[in-house]
Amino acid sequence: MSFATGTPIADNNPLPITGNSAVVSGSLQRPADTLAYAVGDIVAQSATASSCSGVPVAASRDNDTTGVLRRCRVKVNDLAWFNANLYVHVFKDAPTFASGDNAAFAAALSESNYLGAFNITLDQKFSGSTVKGIGAPLAGSEIIFDPSAGTKNVFFVLETRTAVAPGSAKTFTAAFEVFRD
């Protein structure tokens, strides 16, 4: 390697760079009620555990290939969430719910190859009652993942970190900035 001749350092890298960037997302609609959330509650599709699921996101480029989750963007069509804080928990496999919406997160989910979480503050307000936030992983600067076997999917679950009195049947969308191997 010679810096004098302008040879890039990458020429000495024995591994080709084959990844690409993408933004992938998934959505869930919370129940048609206005039951207030406490800190640490799950935001899910139903108050009934058997009707809840982690939201699948096609994060990898191909089945069974790895990648990196860099940042997460969350938006919801409910001004009640303005300045609220959420954790977006990510799992390799779909977690099993022991409880549904408004239950304590800590006791309500199976481990399901937990990958990590993003910390999001919904600190941006837009017209039409939309609030949005962008966050980074709780630990480190990115989350390396491998998808659920035979798929491109990882799964996310939302946890409140702020008490909120929500609007009925509002939709949350989480978009992940991904670097795919």
PDB file of C-alpha atoms in Angstrom:
ATOM      1  CA  MET A   1       0.000   0.000   0.000  1.00  0.00           C
ATOM      2  CA  SER A   2       1.364   3.374  -0.944  1.00  0.00           C
ATOM      3  CA  PHE A   3      -0.341   6.559   0.135  1.00  0.00           C
ATOM      4  CA  ALA A   4       1.961   8.552  -2.133  1.00  0.00           C
ATOM      5  CA  THR A   5       0.456   6.952  -5.237  1.00  0.00           C
ATOM      6  CA  GLY A   6      -3.100   7.361  -3.985  1.00  0.00           C
ATOM      7  CA  THR A   7      -3.811   3.638  -3.713  1.00  0.00           C
ATOM      8  CA  PRO A   8      -6.919   3.357  -1.546  1.00  0.00           C
ATOM      9  CA  ILE A   9      -6.695   1.451   1.698  1.00  0.00           C
ATOM     10  CA  ALA A  10      -9.682  -0.649   0.609  1.00  0.00           C
ATOM     11  CA  ASP A  11      -7.433  -2.358  -2.001  1.00  0.00           C
ATOM     12  CA  ASN A  12      -5.850  -4.260   0.879  1.00  0.00           C
ATOM     13  CA  ASN A  13      -9.188  -5.553   2.136  1.00  0.00           C
ATOM     14  CA  PRO A  14      -9.371  -9.296   1.315  1.00  0.00           C
ATOM     15  CA  LEU A  15     -13.176  -9.327   1.677  1.00  0.00           C
ATOM     16  CA  PRO A  16     -15.353  -7.719  -0.984  1.00  0.00           C
ATOM     17  CA  ILE A  17     -17.908  -5.210   0.217  1.00  0.00           C
ATOM     18  CA  THR A  18     -21.245  -6.611  -0.919  1.00  0.00           C
ATOM     19  CA  GLY A  19     -23.790  -5.011   1.419  1.00  0.00           C
ATOM     20  CA  ASN A  20     -26.379  -2.397   0.664  1.00  0.00           C
ATOM     21  CA  SER A  21     -28.429   0.072   2.646  1.00  0.00           C
ATOM     22  CA  ALA A  22     -32.202  -0.047   2.922  1.00  0.00           C
ATOM     23  CA  VAL A  23     -35.086   1.242   4.994  1.00  0.00           C
ATOM     24  CA  VAL A  24     -37.598  -1.444   5.957  1.00  0.00           C
ATOM     25  CA  SER A  25     -40.714  -1.048   8.063  1.00  0.00           C
ATOM     26  CA  GLY A  26     -43.682  -2.656   9.740  1.00  0.00           C
ATOM     27  CA  SER A  27     -46.827  -1.323  11.398  1.00  0.00           C
ATOM     28  CA  LEU A  28     -49.293  -2.206  14.114  1.00  0.00           C
ATOM     29  CA  GLN A  29     -52.620  -0.750  15.164  1.00  0.00           C
ATOM     30  CA  ARG A  30     -53.256  -0.566  18.897  1.00  0.00           C
ATOM     31  CA  PRO A  31     -56.714  -1.520  20.274  1.00  0.00           C
ATOM     32  CA  ALA A  32     -59.801   0.678  19.964  1.00  0.00           C
ATOM     33  CA  ASP A  33     -59.656   1.934  23.545  1.00  0.00           C
ATOM     34  CA  THR A  34     -58.109   4.837  25.466  1.00  0.00           C
ATOM     35  CA  LEU A  35     -56.754   2.886  28.447  1.00  0.00           C
ATOM     36  CA  ALA A  36     -53.676   4.774  29.681  1.00  0.00           C
ATOM     37  CA  TYR A  37     -50.232   3.212  29.435  1.00  0.00           C
ATOM     38  CA  ALA A  38     -47.870   3.122  32.396  1.00  0.00           C
ATOM     39  CA  VAL A  39     -44.099   3.167  32.078  1.00  0.00           C
ATOM     40  CA  GLY A  40     -42.970  -0.279  30.938  1.00  0.00           C
ATOM     41  CA  ASP A  41     -46.213  -1.377  29.235  1.00  0.00           C
ATOM     42  CA  ILE A  42     -46.420  -3.182  25.920  1.00  0.00           C
ATOM     43  CA  VAL A  43     -48.082  -1.446  22.966  1.00  0.00           C
ATOM     44  CA  ALA A  44     -49.655  -4.304  21.011  1.00  0.00           C
ATOM     45  CA  GLN A  45     -52.469  -5.181  18.603  1.00  0.00           C
ATOM     46  CA  SER A  46     -54.885  -6.532  21.225  1.00  0.00           C
ATOM     47  CA  ALA A  47     -55.463  -6.799  24.968  1.00  0.00           C
ATOM     48  CA  THR A  48     -55.667 -10.575  24.432  1.00  0.00           C
ATOM     49  CA  ALA A  49     -52.254 -12.275  24.400  1.00  0.00           C
ATOM     50  CA  SER A  50     -53.235 -14.847  21.766  1.00  0.00           C
ATOM     51  CA  SER A  51     -54.109 -12.004  19.359  1.00  0.00           C
ATOM     52  CA  CYS A  52     -50.719 -10.274  19.742  1.00  0.00           C
ATOM     53  CA  SER A  53     -47.573 -10.825  17.759  1.00  0.00           C
ATOM     54  CA  GLY A  54     -44.207  -9.270  17.163  1.00  0.00           C
ATOM     55  CA  VAL A  55     -44.340  -7.208  13.989  1.00  0.00           C
ATOM     56  CA  PRO A  56     -42.308  -8.850  11.186  1.00  0.00           C
ATOM     57  CA  VAL A  57     -39.868  -6.729   9.194  1.00  0.00           C
ATOM     58  CA  ALA A  58     -38.034  -8.102   6.121  1.00  0.00           C
ATOM     59  CA  ALA A  59     -34.643  -6.811   7.262  1.00  0.00           C
ATOM     60  CA  SER A  60     -32.204  -9.039   5.356  1.00  0.00           C
ATOM     61  CA  ARG A  61     -31.603  -9.070   1.623  1.00  0.00           C
ATOM     62  CA  ASP A  62     -32.134 -12.818   1.268  1.00  0.00           C
ATOM     63  CA  ASN A  63     -33.396 -15.621   3.479  1.00  0.00           C
ATOM     64  CA  ASP A  64     -30.973 -16.462   6.291  1.00  0.00           C
ATOM     65  CA  THR A  65     -28.508 -13.631   5.541  1.00  0.00           C
ATOM     66  CA  THR A  66     -27.229 -11.259   8.177  1.00  0.00           C
ATOM     67  CA  GLY A  67     -27.190  -7.501   8.436  1.00  0.00           C
ATOM     68  CA  VAL A  68     -26.954  -4.508  10.725  1.00  0.00           C
ATOM     69  CA  LEU A  69     -29.767  -2.380  12.162  1.00  0.00           C
ATOM     70  CA  ARG A  70     -28.355   1.146  12.488  1.00  0.00           C
ATOM     71  CA  ARG A  71     -31.231   3.440  13.508  1.00  0.00           C
ATOM     72  CA  CYS A  72     -34.975   3.195  14.000  1.00  0.00           C
ATOM     73  CA  ARG A  73     -37.682   5.725  13.129  1.00  0.00           C
ATOM     74  CA  VAL A  74     -41.109   5.529  14.743  1.00  0.00           C
ATOM     75  CA  LYS A  75     -44.225   7.481  13.861  1.00  0.00           C
ATOM     76  CA  VAL A  76     -47.760   7.409  15.220  1.00  0.00           C
ATOM     77  CA  ASN A  77     -50.876   9.309  14.238  1.00  0.00           C
ATOM     78  CA  ASP A  78     -51.681  10.477  17.785  1.00  0.00           C
ATOM     79  CA  LEU A  79     -50.575  13.780  19.355  1.00  0.00           C
ATOM     80  CA  ALA A  80     -50.912  12.192  22.817  1.00  0.00           C
ATOM     81  CA  TRP A  81     -47.518  10.560  22.140  1.00  0.00           C
ATOM     82  CA  PHE A  82     -45.685  13.868  21.522  1.00  0.00           C
ATOM     83  CA  ASN A  83     -42.493  13.882  23.652  1.00  0.00           C
ATOM     84  CA  ALA A  84     -43.150  10.308  24.818  1.00  0.00           C
ATOM     85  CA  ASN A  85     -40.339   7.789  24.944  1.00  0.00           C
ATOM     86  CA  LEU A  86     -40.503   4.223  23.548  1.00  0.00           C
ATOM     87  CA  TYR A  87     -38.234   1.235  23.370  1.00  0.00           C
ATOM     88  CA  VAL A  88     -38.429  -0.732  20.132  1.00  0.00           C
ATOM     89  CA  HIS A  89     -37.353  -4.266  21.082  1.00  0.00           C
ATOM     90  CA  VAL A  90     -36.043  -6.477  18.265  1.00  0.00           C
ATOM     91  CA  PHE A  91     -36.131 -10.289  18.210  1.00  0.00           C
ATOM     92  CA  LYS A  92     -34.733 -12.882  15.826  1.00  0.00           C
ATOM     93  CA  ASP A  93     -37.839 -15.066  16.235  1.00  0.00           C
ATOM     94  CA  ALA A  94     -41.449 -14.059  16.849  1.00  0.00           C
ATOM     95  CA  PRO A  95     -41.884 -13.677  20.617  1.00  0.00           C
ATOM     96  CA  THR A  96     -44.741 -15.376  22.442  1.00  0.00           C
ATOM     97  CA  PHE A  97     -47.002 -13.039  24.411  1.00  0.00           C
ATOM     98  CA  ALA A  98     -48.175 -14.058  27.906  1.00  0.00           C
ATOM     99  CA  SER A  99     -50.236 -10.836  28.107  1.00  0.00           C
ATOM    100  CA  GLY A 100     -51.486  -8.266  25.636  1.00  0.00           C
ATOM    101  CA  ASP A 101     -51.615  -4.518  25.170  1.00  0.00           C
ATOM    102  CA  ASN A 102     -51.071  -2.474  28.368  1.00  0.00           C
ATOM    103  CA  ALA A 103     -49.373  -5.388  30.187  1.00  0.00           C
ATOM    104  CA  ALA A 104     -45.964  -5.032  31.781  1.00  0.00           C
ATOM    105  CA  PHE A 105     -43.284  -5.767  29.177  1.00  0.00           C
ATOM    106  CA  ALA A 106     -40.944  -7.602  31.567  1.00  0.00           C
ATOM    107  CA  ALA A 107     -43.358 -10.450  32.305  1.00  0.00           C
ATOM    108  CA  ALA A 108     -45.294 -10.635  29.063  1.00  0.00           C
ATOM    109  CA  LEU A 109     -42.874 -11.907  26.387  1.00  0.00           C
ATOM    110  CA  SER A 110     -40.689 -14.897  25.656  1.00  0.00           C
ATOM    111  CA  GLU A 111     -36.974 -14.277  25.057  1.00  0.00           C
ATOM    112  CA  SER A 112     -37.167 -15.473  21.395  1.00  0.00           C
ATOM    113  CA  ASN A 113     -33.529 -14.741  20.568  1.00  0.00           C
ATOM    114  CA  TYR A 114     -33.663 -11.135  21.735  1.00  0.00           C
ATOM    115  CA  LEU A 115     -31.341  -8.935  19.669  1.00  0.00           C
ATOM    116  CA  GLY A 116     -31.568  -5.557  21.404  1.00  0.00           C
ATOM    117  CA  ALA A 117     -33.623  -2.377  21.541  1.00  0.00           C
ATOM    118  CA  PHE A 118     -33.765   1.168  20.209  1.00  0.00           C
ATOM    119  CA  ASN A 119     -34.517   4.190  22.381  1.00  0.00           C
ATOM    120  CA  ILE A 120     -36.928   6.559  20.609  1.00  0.00           C
ATOM    121  CA  THR A 121     -38.264   9.925  21.769  1.00  0.00           C
ATOM    122  CA  LEU A 122     -41.238  11.065  19.687  1.00  0.00           C
ATOM    123  CA  ASP A 123     -40.076  14.677  19.643  1.00  0.00           C
ATOM    124  CA  GLN A 124     -41.172  15.821  16.171  1.00  0.00           C
ATOM    125  CA  LYS A 125     -44.744  16.994  15.543  1.00  0.00           C
ATOM    126  CA  PHE A 126     -46.212  17.271  12.048  1.00  0.00           C
ATOM    127  CA  SER A 127     -49.535  18.309  10.522  1.00  0.00           C
ATOM    128  CA  GLY A 128     -52.413  15.877  10.728  1.00  0.00           C
ATOM    129  CA  SER A 129     -51.609  14.696  14.291  1.00  0.00           C
ATOM    130  CA  THR A 130     -48.476  12.747  13.357  1.00  0.00           C
ATOM    131  CA  VAL A 131     -45.547  12.556  15.767  1.00  0.00           C
ATOM    132  CA  LYS A 132     -42.216  10.979  14.959  1.00  0.00           C
ATOM    133  CA  GLY A 133     -38.872  10.176  16.537  1.00  0.00           C
ATOM    134  CA  ILE A 134     -35.558   8.680  15.493  1.00  0.00           C
ATOM    135  CA  GLY A 135     -33.298   6.704  17.791  1.00  0.00           C
ATOM    136  CA  ALA A 136     -30.216   4.580  18.157  1.00  0.00           C
ATOM    137  CA  PRO A 137     -29.646   1.234  19.873  1.00  0.00           C
ATOM    138  CA  LEU A 138     -29.631   1.203  23.668  1.00  0.00           C
ATOM    139  CA  ALA A 139     -26.251  -0.563  23.679  1.00  0.00           C
ATOM    140  CA  GLY A 140     -23.586   0.158  21.075  1.00  0.00           C
ATOM    141  CA  SER A 141     -24.089   1.953  17.785  1.00  0.00           C
ATOM    142  CA  GLU A 142     -25.806  -0.825  15.821  1.00  0.00           C
ATOM    143  CA  ILE A 143     -27.463  -4.231  16.193  1.00  0.00           C
ATOM    144  CA  ILE A 144     -26.070  -7.116  14.145  1.00  0.00           C
ATOM    145  CA  PHE A 145     -28.836  -9.590  13.277  1.00  0.00           C
ATOM    146  CA  ASP A 146     -29.533 -12.865  11.595  1.00  0.00           C
ATOM    147  CA  PRO A 147     -33.184 -13.363  10.626  1.00  0.00           C
ATOM    148  CA  SER A 148     -35.598 -16.027  11.727  1.00  0.00           C
ATOM    149  CA  ALA A 149     -34.652 -19.347  10.065  1.00  0.00           C
ATOM    150  CA  GLY A 150     -35.720 -19.597   6.423  1.00  0.00           C
ATOM    151  CA  THR A 151     -36.869 -15.941   6.277  1.00  0.00           C
ATOM    152  CA  LYS A 152     -35.681 -12.352   5.888  1.00  0.00           C
ATOM    153  CA  ASN A 153     -37.575 -11.317   9.037  1.00  0.00           C
ATOM    154  CA  VAL A 154     -36.790  -9.921  12.432  1.00  0.00           C
ATOM    155  CA  PHE A 155     -39.648  -8.921  14.752  1.00  0.00           C
ATOM    156  CA  PHE A 156     -40.277  -5.842  16.862  1.00  0.00           C
ATOM    157  CA  VAL A 157     -42.364  -5.077  19.944  1.00  0.00           C
ATOM    158  CA  LEU A 158     -43.006  -1.604  21.408  1.00  0.00           C
ATOM    159  CA  GLU A 159     -42.629  -0.722  25.084  1.00  0.00           C
ATOM    160  CA  THR A 160     -43.695   2.594  26.606  1.00  0.00           C
ATOM    161  CA  ARG A 161     -41.091   4.428  28.672  1.00  0.00           C
ATOM    162  CA  THR A 162     -43.499   7.320  29.396  1.00  0.00           C
ATOM    163  CA  ALA A 163     -47.042   7.189  30.804  1.00  0.00           C
ATOM    164  CA  VAL A 164     -49.452   8.105  27.979  1.00  0.00           C
ATOM    165  CA  ALA A 165     -53.228   8.461  27.652  1.00  0.00           C
ATOM    166  CA  PRO A 166     -53.518   7.355  23.994  1.00  0.00           C
ATOM    167  CA  GLY A 167     -56.104   7.865  21.303  1.00  0.00           C
ATOM    168  CA  SER A 168     -58.180   4.892  20.188  1.00  0.00           C
ATOM    169  CA  ALA A 169     -56.952   2.521  17.438  1.00  0.00           C
ATOM    170  CA  LYS A 170     -53.848   4.521  16.462  1.00  0.00           C
ATOM    171  CA  THR A 171     -51.189   3.117  14.110  1.00  0.00           C
ATOM    172  CA  PHE A 172     -47.480   2.853  14.925  1.00  0.00           C
ATOM    173  CA  THR A 173     -44.934   2.372  12.160  1.00  0.00           C
ATOM    174  CA  ALA A 174     -41.310   1.482  12.886  1.00  0.00           C
ATOM    175  CA  ALA A 175     -38.799   1.905  10.047  1.00  0.00           C
ATOM    176  CA  PHE A 176     -35.297   0.493  10.408  1.00  0.00           C
ATOM    177  CA  GLU A 177     -32.216   1.776   8.619  1.00  0.00           C
ATOM    178  CA  VAL A 178     -30.476  -1.460   7.632  1.00  0.00           C
ATOM    179  CA  PHE A 179     -27.140  -2.375   6.139  1.00  0.00           C
ATOM    180  CA  ARG A 180     -27.589  -5.772   4.478  1.00  0.00           C
ATOM    181  CA  ASP A 181     -24.784  -8.280   3.992  1.00  0.00           C
TER     182      ASP A 181
END
